[in-house]
Short mmCIF file of C-alpha atoms in Angstrom, two decimals:
data_model
loop_
_atom_site.label_atom_id
_atom_site.label_comp_id
_atom_site.label_asym_id
_atom_site.label_seq_id
_atom_site.Cartn_x
_atom_site.Cartn_y
_atom_site.Cartn_z
CA MET A 1 -84.65 -57.90 82.03
CA SER A 2 -85.78 -57.57 78.47
CA ARG A 3 -84.84 -54.76 76.46
CA LYS A 4 -87.79 -54.95 74.23
CA PRO A 5 -90.20 -52.68 76.30
CA TRP A 6 -87.40 -50.15 76.56
CA ILE A 7 -86.95 -50.05 72.81
CA ARG A 8 -90.63 -49.96 72.11
CA ALA A 9 -91.01 -47.10 74.64
CA SER A 10 -88.04 -45.25 73.00
CA LEU A 11 -89.49 -45.65 69.55
CA ALA A 12 -92.82 -44.52 70.70
CA ALA A 13 -91.22 -41.35 72.20
CA ILE A 14 -89.32 -40.77 69.05
CA THR A 15 -92.47 -41.19 66.95
CA ALA A 16 -94.40 -38.85 69.25
CA ALA A 17 -91.69 -36.25 68.94
CA GLY A 18 -91.79 -36.42 65.25
CA SER A 19 -95.52 -36.20 65.04
CA PHE A 20 -95.42 -33.29 67.49
CA THR A 21 -92.80 -31.52 65.41
CA LEU A 22 -94.72 -32.19 62.01
CA ALA A 23 -97.92 -31.04 63.79
CA MET A 24 -96.26 -27.80 64.90
CA ALA A 25 -95.07 -27.21 61.34
CA GLN A 26 -98.49 -27.88 59.99
CA GLU A 27 -100.07 -25.62 62.47
CA ALA A 28 -97.75 -22.66 61.57
CA PRO A 29 -99.68 -19.68 60.27
CA LYS A 30 -99.58 -19.06 56.52
CA SER A 31 -98.38 -15.42 57.13
CA ILE A 32 -97.53 -13.17 59.86
CA ARG A 33 -99.98 -10.22 59.34
CA ILE A 34 -98.25 -6.86 60.17
CA GLY A 35 -100.23 -3.63 59.59
CA TRP A 36 -99.72 0.24 59.56
CA SER A 37 -101.50 3.37 59.00
CA LEU A 38 -99.47 6.00 57.25
CA ALA A 39 -100.29 9.37 55.60
CA LYS A 40 -100.48 9.34 51.92
CA SER A 41 -101.78 12.95 51.84
CA GLY A 42 -101.64 15.86 54.28
CA PRO A 43 -98.67 17.50 56.29
CA ASN A 44 -97.34 14.08 57.51
CA ALA A 45 -97.10 12.71 53.88
CA ALA A 46 -93.62 13.94 53.36
CA LEU A 47 -92.37 12.44 56.69
CA THR A 48 -94.10 8.99 55.64
CA ASP A 49 -92.61 9.14 52.18
CA VAL A 50 -89.03 9.99 53.08
CA THR A 51 -88.49 8.31 56.41
CA ILE A 52 -90.99 5.53 57.21
CA ARG A 53 -92.71 3.74 54.24
CA PRO A 54 -89.30 3.21 52.42
CA ASN A 55 -88.02 1.39 55.49
CA TYR A 56 -91.11 -0.50 56.12
CA ASP A 57 -91.35 -1.72 52.43
CA MET A 58 -87.60 -2.47 52.30
CA TRP A 59 -87.71 -4.55 55.54
CA VAL A 60 -90.77 -6.49 54.47
CA LYS A 61 -88.98 -7.40 51.19
CA GLU A 62 -85.80 -8.39 52.77
CA VAL A 63 -87.53 -10.56 55.31
CA ASN A 64 -89.74 -12.31 52.81
CA ALA A 65 -86.72 -12.78 50.30
CA ALA A 66 -85.15 -14.78 53.11
CA GLY A 67 -88.30 -16.86 53.48
CA GLY A 68 -90.12 -14.92 56.30
CA LEU A 69 -89.63 -14.59 60.11
CA MET A 70 -88.31 -17.68 61.75
CA LEU A 71 -90.96 -18.99 64.18
CA LYS A 72 -89.01 -21.71 66.05
CA ALA A 73 -92.18 -22.90 67.88
CA HIS A 74 -93.25 -24.09 64.38
CA GLY A 75 -89.76 -24.91 63.01
CA LYS A 76 -90.16 -22.90 59.93
CA ARG A 77 -89.99 -19.33 58.41
CA VAL A 78 -93.33 -17.68 57.92
CA PRO A 79 -93.68 -14.71 55.36
CA ILE A 80 -95.05 -11.30 56.23
CA GLU A 81 -98.51 -10.10 55.02
CA VAL A 82 -99.03 -6.31 55.03
CA VAL A 83 -102.26 -4.60 55.69
CA GLU A 84 -102.13 -0.84 55.21
CA TYR A 85 -104.42 2.23 55.69
CA ASP A 86 -104.01 5.78 54.75
CA ASP A 87 -104.66 8.02 57.79
CA ARG A 88 -104.51 11.20 55.66
CA SER A 89 -102.43 12.92 58.58
CA SER A 90 -105.53 12.71 60.84
CA THR A 91 -104.86 11.52 64.35
CA GLU A 92 -108.50 10.49 64.64
CA GLU A 93 -108.17 8.39 61.62
CA THR A 94 -104.86 6.99 62.93
CA VAL A 95 -106.56 5.69 65.94
CA ARG A 96 -109.49 4.28 63.96
CA ALA A 97 -107.14 2.51 61.60
CA VAL A 98 -105.09 1.05 64.30
CA GLU A 99 -108.19 -0.27 66.13
CA ARG A 100 -109.46 -1.81 62.90
CA LEU A 101 -106.18 -3.48 62.08
CA ILE A 102 -106.03 -5.14 65.38
CA THR A 103 -109.91 -6.05 65.83
CA GLN A 104 -111.06 -6.64 62.28
CA ASP A 105 -107.98 -7.32 60.35
CA LYS A 106 -106.52 -9.60 63.04
CA VAL A 107 -102.99 -8.42 62.55
CA ASP A 108 -100.20 -9.82 64.75
CA PHE A 109 -98.41 -6.44 65.04
CA VAL A 110 -98.82 -2.85 64.09
CA LEU A 111 -96.04 -0.68 63.09
CA PRO A 112 -95.95 3.12 64.25
CA PRO A 113 -97.63 5.86 62.35
CA ALA A 114 -95.95 9.22 61.42
CA GLY A 115 -95.23 11.91 63.77
CA THR A 116 -95.28 12.84 67.45
CA ALA A 117 -98.97 13.61 67.49
CA ALA A 118 -100.20 10.38 65.76
CA ASN A 119 -97.94 8.17 67.92
CA ILE A 120 -99.21 9.64 71.08
CA ALA A 121 -102.97 9.63 69.93
CA ALA A 122 -102.51 5.91 69.13
CA ALA A 123 -100.58 4.92 72.09
CA PRO A 124 -103.58 3.91 74.39
CA THR A 125 -104.95 1.64 71.61
CA PHE A 126 -101.56 -0.10 71.31
CA ALA A 127 -101.40 -0.38 75.16
CA LYS A 128 -104.95 -1.89 75.41
CA HIS A 129 -104.12 -4.68 72.94
CA GLY A 130 -100.64 -5.30 74.34
CA LEU A 131 -98.72 -4.19 71.29
CA PRO A 132 -95.18 -2.75 71.42
CA LEU A 133 -95.11 0.88 69.95
CA LEU A 134 -91.51 1.45 68.85
CA GLY A 135 -91.80 5.04 68.21
CA THR A 136 -89.27 6.45 65.74
CA THR A 137 -90.73 9.71 64.57
CA VAL A 138 -92.01 10.88 68.03
CA GLN A 139 -90.27 13.38 70.26
CA THR A 140 -91.62 14.98 73.32
CA GLU A 141 -90.40 16.27 76.66
CA ARG A 142 -93.19 14.16 78.11
CA ALA A 143 -91.58 10.99 77.14
CA PRO A 144 -90.64 9.75 80.68
CA GLU A 145 -94.06 10.38 81.85
CA LEU A 146 -95.72 8.68 78.80
CA THR A 147 -93.75 5.48 79.07
CA LYS A 148 -94.92 5.13 82.81
CA ARG A 149 -98.55 5.50 81.62
CA TRP A 150 -98.11 3.13 78.67
CA PRO A 151 -95.30 0.74 79.35
CA ASN A 152 -95.47 -0.70 75.84
CA LEU A 153 -94.29 2.68 74.49
CA PHE A 154 -90.77 3.31 73.42
CA PHE A 155 -88.97 6.54 72.20
CA LEU A 156 -86.28 5.57 69.84
CA LEU A 157 -85.29 9.28 69.14
CA GLY A 158 -84.81 9.85 72.90
CA ASP A 159 -85.86 12.82 75.04
CA ASN A 160 -85.90 16.18 73.32
CA ARG A 161 -84.44 17.77 76.36
CA ARG A 162 -81.23 15.81 75.51
CA TYR A 163 -81.25 17.44 72.07
CA ALA A 164 -81.43 20.84 73.59
CA ASP A 165 -78.55 19.96 76.10
CA ALA A 166 -76.35 18.59 73.18
CA LEU A 167 -77.02 21.62 71.05
CA MET A 168 -76.07 24.12 73.93
CA ASN A 169 -73.05 22.17 74.88
CA LEU A 170 -71.78 22.44 71.42
CA LEU A 171 -72.60 26.28 71.33
CA GLU A 172 -70.82 26.65 74.71
CA ALA A 173 -67.74 24.96 73.48
CA ALA A 174 -67.60 27.18 70.36
CA ARG A 175 -68.12 30.29 72.52
CA LYS A 176 -65.23 29.24 74.93
CA ALA A 177 -63.09 28.72 71.73
CA GLY A 178 -63.85 32.29 70.55
CA ARG A 179 -65.83 31.21 67.48
CA ILE A 180 -69.25 32.64 68.55
CA GLY A 181 -70.48 35.26 70.93
CA ASP A 182 -73.46 34.89 73.19
CA LYS A 183 -76.44 36.23 71.15
CA ILE A 184 -78.98 33.48 69.88
CA ALA A 185 -81.97 34.21 67.85
CA MET A 186 -84.62 31.31 68.12
CA ILE A 187 -87.96 30.91 66.33
CA HIS A 188 -90.30 27.95 66.33
CA VAL A 189 -93.42 26.61 64.66
CA ALA A 190 -96.45 27.19 66.90
CA ASP A 191 -97.43 23.63 67.52
CA ALA A 192 -96.41 21.03 70.06
CA PHE A 193 -93.09 20.03 68.25
CA GLY A 194 -92.07 23.58 68.03
CA VAL A 195 -93.14 24.71 71.55
CA GLU A 196 -91.60 21.80 73.28
CA ASN A 197 -88.30 22.00 71.60
CA ALA A 198 -88.09 25.78 71.98
CA SER A 199 -89.07 25.27 75.79
CA ALA A 200 -86.23 22.95 76.37
CA ALA A 201 -83.69 24.97 74.31
CA ARG A 202 -84.64 28.18 76.02
CA LYS A 203 -84.02 26.63 79.54
CA GLN A 204 -80.71 25.25 78.30
CA ALA A 205 -79.61 28.54 76.70
CA LEU A 206 -80.20 30.49 79.72
CA GLU A 207 -78.40 27.88 81.95
CA HIS A 208 -75.46 28.12 79.60
CA GLY A 209 -75.37 31.97 79.74
CA PHE A 210 -76.68 32.84 76.34
CA LYS A 211 -78.73 35.79 75.41
CA LEU A 212 -81.97 35.25 73.55
CA VAL A 213 -82.19 38.42 71.45
CA VAL A 214 -85.17 37.05 69.58
CA ASP A 215 -87.55 34.31 70.81
CA LYS A 216 -90.69 33.99 68.80
CA SER A 217 -93.12 31.63 67.17
CA TYR A 218 -94.61 31.65 63.77
CA PRO A 219 -98.01 29.99 62.48
CA PRO A 220 -97.80 26.55 60.93
CA GLY A 221 -98.15 26.77 57.03
CA SER A 222 -96.54 30.29 57.11
CA GLN A 223 -95.58 31.28 53.45
CA ASP A 224 -93.57 34.26 54.20
CA LEU A 225 -91.03 34.60 57.12
CA SER A 226 -88.93 37.44 55.70
CA PRO A 227 -90.21 40.02 58.13
CA LEU A 228 -89.15 37.80 61.11
CA LEU A 229 -85.81 37.18 59.48
CA ASN A 230 -85.08 40.84 58.92
CA GLU A 231 -85.85 41.46 62.43
CA ILE A 232 -83.48 38.82 63.47
CA LYS A 233 -80.77 40.20 61.19
CA ALA A 234 -81.04 43.60 62.77
CA GLN A 235 -80.13 41.95 66.22
CA ALA A 236 -76.83 40.54 64.65
CA PRO A 237 -77.00 37.24 66.60
CA ASP A 238 -74.23 34.72 66.39
CA VAL A 239 -76.54 31.78 66.38
CA PHE A 240 -79.88 31.09 64.51
CA ILE A 241 -82.11 28.29 65.67
CA ALA A 242 -85.42 27.36 64.05
CA PHE A 243 -87.49 24.45 65.12
CA SER A 244 -89.36 24.10 61.76
CA TYR A 245 -91.05 21.50 59.61
CA PRO A 246 -89.56 20.62 56.30
CA PRO A 247 -91.57 23.19 54.17
CA ASP A 248 -90.62 25.90 56.71
CA THR A 249 -86.89 24.74 56.83
CA VAL A 250 -86.74 25.32 53.07
CA LEU A 251 -88.51 28.58 53.21
CA LEU A 252 -86.32 29.87 56.05
CA SER A 253 -83.08 28.72 54.16
CA ASP A 254 -84.23 30.37 50.97
CA GLN A 255 -85.38 33.68 52.60
CA ALA A 256 -82.30 33.86 54.92
CA ARG A 257 -80.21 33.74 51.70
CA VAL A 258 -82.25 36.67 50.07
CA ALA A 259 -82.18 38.58 53.47
CA GLY A 260 -78.36 38.02 53.86
CA LEU A 261 -78.79 36.40 57.20
CA ASN A 262 -75.79 34.29 57.52
CA THR A 263 -75.06 33.60 61.16
CA LYS A 264 -72.08 31.71 62.30
CA VAL A 265 -74.31 28.87 63.35
CA PHE A 266 -77.60 28.29 61.33
CA PHE A 267 -79.69 25.56 62.78
CA THR A 268 -83.01 24.39 61.20
CA GLY A 269 -85.10 21.38 61.41
CA ILE A 270 -86.92 19.02 60.83
CA GLY A 271 -85.92 18.60 57.08
CA THR A 272 -82.30 19.70 57.01
CA GLN A 273 -81.12 16.31 57.24
CA PHE A 274 -83.48 15.10 54.27
CA PRO A 275 -81.74 14.24 50.89
CA PHE A 276 -83.80 16.65 48.99
CA PHE A 277 -82.15 19.53 51.19
CA ARG A 278 -78.76 18.62 49.93
CA ALA A 279 -80.05 17.94 46.35
CA LYS A 280 -81.87 21.59 46.47
CA TYR A 281 -78.77 23.52 47.73
CA GLY A 282 -75.84 21.32 46.76
CA ALA A 283 -72.53 22.72 48.25
CA GLY A 284 -74.74 25.70 49.60
CA ALA A 285 -75.94 23.35 52.33
CA GLU A 286 -72.45 22.99 53.80
CA GLY A 287 -72.19 24.03 57.46
CA GLN A 288 -76.00 24.05 58.03
CA MET A 289 -76.96 22.24 61.28
CA GLY A 290 -80.06 20.32 62.24
CA PHE A 291 -81.51 17.40 64.17
CA GLY A 292 -79.81 13.93 63.80
CA GLY A 293 -76.72 13.10 61.84
CA ILE A 294 -74.83 9.68 61.09
CA ASP A 295 -71.34 8.32 61.44
CA GLY A 296 -70.45 8.63 57.82
CA ASP A 297 -67.57 6.35 58.19
CA SER A 298 -69.41 3.48 59.86
CA PRO A 299 -69.40 0.26 57.82
CA ARG A 300 -72.79 -0.83 59.00
CA MET A 301 -74.35 2.59 58.27
CA LYS A 302 -72.65 2.57 54.79
CA ASP A 303 -74.15 -0.85 54.26
CA TYR A 304 -77.58 0.36 55.31
CA LEU A 305 -77.49 3.55 53.12
CA ALA A 306 -76.48 1.34 50.13
CA ARG A 307 -79.23 -1.19 50.65
CA PHE A 308 -81.74 1.59 51.30
CA LYS A 309 -80.85 3.32 47.84
CA ALA A 310 -80.73 -0.02 46.00
CA ALA A 311 -84.36 -0.86 47.35
CA ASN A 312 -85.90 2.59 47.09
CA GLY A 313 -84.01 4.33 44.20
CA LYS A 314 -83.26 7.36 46.61
CA ASP A 315 -81.06 8.11 49.40
CA ALA A 316 -82.04 7.79 53.14
CA GLU A 317 -82.39 10.72 55.33
CA ASN A 318 -79.75 10.94 58.16
CA TRP A 319 -81.76 10.87 61.34
CA ALA A 320 -85.12 8.97 61.87
CA SER A 321 -84.71 6.80 58.77
CA PRO A 322 -81.95 4.58 60.18
CA VAL A 323 -83.71 4.71 63.55
CA THR A 324 -86.92 3.37 61.78
CA TYR A 325 -84.95 0.55 60.27
CA ALA A 326 -83.39 -0.41 63.69
CA SER A 327 -86.78 -0.47 65.21
CA LEU A 328 -87.66 -3.18 62.72
CA GLN A 329 -84.55 -5.10 63.41
CA VAL A 330 -85.60 -5.03 67.20
CA LEU A 331 -89.02 -6.49 66.40
CA GLN A 332 -87.73 -9.10 64.05
CA GLN A 333 -85.06 -10.16 66.66
CA ALA A 334 -87.66 -10.16 69.46
CA ILE A 335 -90.14 -12.29 67.39
CA GLU A 336 -87.50 -14.72 66.30
CA ARG A 337 -86.06 -15.08 69.83
CA VAL A 338 -89.44 -15.80 71.21
CA GLY A 339 -90.44 -18.04 68.34
CA THR A 340 -93.98 -17.05 68.19
CA THR A 341 -96.22 -13.98 67.57
CA ASP A 342 -97.32 -13.91 71.23
CA ARG A 343 -97.40 -10.27 71.98
CA GLU A 344 -96.86 -10.35 75.60
CA ALA A 345 -93.82 -12.58 75.16
CA VAL A 346 -92.33 -10.29 72.27
CA LEU A 347 -92.92 -7.15 74.32
CA LYS A 348 -91.09 -8.75 77.34
CA ASP A 349 -88.10 -9.66 75.07
CA ILE A 350 -88.06 -6.03 73.67
CA LYS A 351 -87.93 -4.78 77.27
CA SER A 352 -85.18 -7.19 78.47
CA GLY A 353 -83.20 -8.13 75.37
CA SER A 354 -80.13 -6.74 73.55
CA PHE A 355 -80.41 -6.12 69.78
CA ASP A 356 -77.96 -5.90 67.08
CA THR A 357 -79.02 -2.96 64.82
CA VAL A 358 -77.75 -0.49 62.09
CA LEU A 359 -77.36 2.03 65.01
CA GLY A 360 -75.12 -0.73 66.80
CA THR A 361 -76.22 -2.77 69.82
CA ILE A 362 -79.10 -1.19 71.70
CA ARG A 363 -81.08 -2.06 74.78
CA LEU A 364 -84.60 -0.73 75.63
CA GLY A 365 -84.68 -1.50 79.37
CA ASN A 366 -85.18 2.15 79.53
CA PRO A 367 -87.87 3.01 76.96
CA VAL A 368 -86.44 6.45 76.23
CA LEU A 369 -83.55 5.47 74.20
CA ASN A 370 -80.81 8.23 74.52
CA GLY A 371 -77.38 7.82 73.08
CA ALA A 372 -78.07 5.43 70.26
CA THR A 373 -78.36 8.33 67.70
CA PHE A 374 -76.54 11.57 67.20
CA MET A 375 -78.62 14.62 68.32
CA ILE A 376 -77.11 17.31 66.20
CA GLY A 377 -75.71 16.98 62.63
CA GLN A 378 -74.19 19.27 60.13
CA TRP A 379 -73.71 19.02 56.40
CA GLN A 380 -69.87 18.38 55.81
CA ASN A 381 -68.53 17.31 52.30
CA GLY A 382 -71.88 16.12 51.32
CA VAL A 383 -72.66 14.02 54.40
CA PHE A 384 -75.05 14.95 57.07
CA GLN A 385 -72.60 14.18 59.77
CA GLY A 386 -73.07 13.72 63.48
CA ILE A 387 -71.41 16.16 65.51
CA ALA A 388 -73.00 16.09 68.97
CA PRO A 389 -72.70 14.57 71.45
CA GLU A 390 -69.01 15.02 70.70
CA SER A 391 -68.29 11.92 72.90
CA LYS A 392 -70.29 9.62 70.53
CA PRO A 393 -68.04 7.38 68.46
CA GLY A 394 -67.93 8.82 64.90
CA ALA A 395 -68.65 12.35 65.77
CA LYS A 396 -66.89 15.03 63.69
CA ALA A 397 -65.89 18.42 64.79
CA PRO A 398 -68.35 21.13 63.93
CA VAL A 399 -67.48 23.53 61.26
CA ILE A 400 -68.04 27.00 62.89
CA PRO A 401 -68.54 29.70 61.46
CA LYS A 402 -70.42 28.01 58.64
CA PRO A 403 -69.42 28.91 55.04
CA ALA A 404 -71.02 31.77 53.32
CA TRP A 405 -74.26 31.13 51.63
CA GLN A 406 -73.81 29.86 47.84
#
């Protein structure tokens, strides 16, 4: 039998394979278009500027500096092209911008907007177009229900009921150790964030045997909370809890100092974990608690914080900022494993895969990610250190009672 036909066939196969590979490389897109709609003005602008946009920009620069995202279906790296809109902190504008990004700008993926309301408002649009929505600044007790309605939706901050549970477990341990009594004063901003967190905390407080000596709301945008703080001081609580936004967190901290309200536990947030908070109060921030926290001794966290500062010229906040970066690592690893920008395949990989991130190894089979982050943190020696859950690696013991105001 002659070997020539076999040789010709083999050469033809090799030539065809080479032509196919070359064709695939030639057909690769010039860029992977990624869009987002973030507030440049309005109440969400601070969250955008501190937590979200610096991570988005840093990630894009890092990926493009490496040549782009690796699309193995085309055998090459493809750079990211960004399309961005300003939603002006309007949920209606967020929805319009996301739809426009997908249908008119033809982006491959859309990154999440800022805040709970904007993410939930945009979730149906993401779902309609089969886009993963890796929410990193969204927190609601409805998370399990919403992920069933929109299976493309993920809550990387976890369930706010877990935060209430972590806080009350911490307080119960302190009470058993004789560091605090059973009197809690709790206030909250009168919107969805405040109402939901207060509802979860109220239930957990009562189940843990605490007494709520004050349990009140205050209007968004309040400029003077001193009457409420004086009322709280008169009740002599051991614990003060405020579910507040960054401007309120600063206002409460300032006015508590003036009023001489220095409870053994002083919890405020969002905003307590922000770098500007430490910059404003210096050593006076020591002992103050809030949402989030990091493992200040973790090498991968130290590396992330150093890269963030080098890229942005400022420090990262110590809760949703590393979570936001982790979400980008998840998206990148899913795209590169799939090897294309096929949304359905990428979403499937996100649901089934394991991801190496700044938070450690995470899996999103359960779309409500609990346990990857610290839920309660405290300023300790200049670091907003994670203190609860206490079982999480890297957790530090809480400082109770907190030091006197400085």
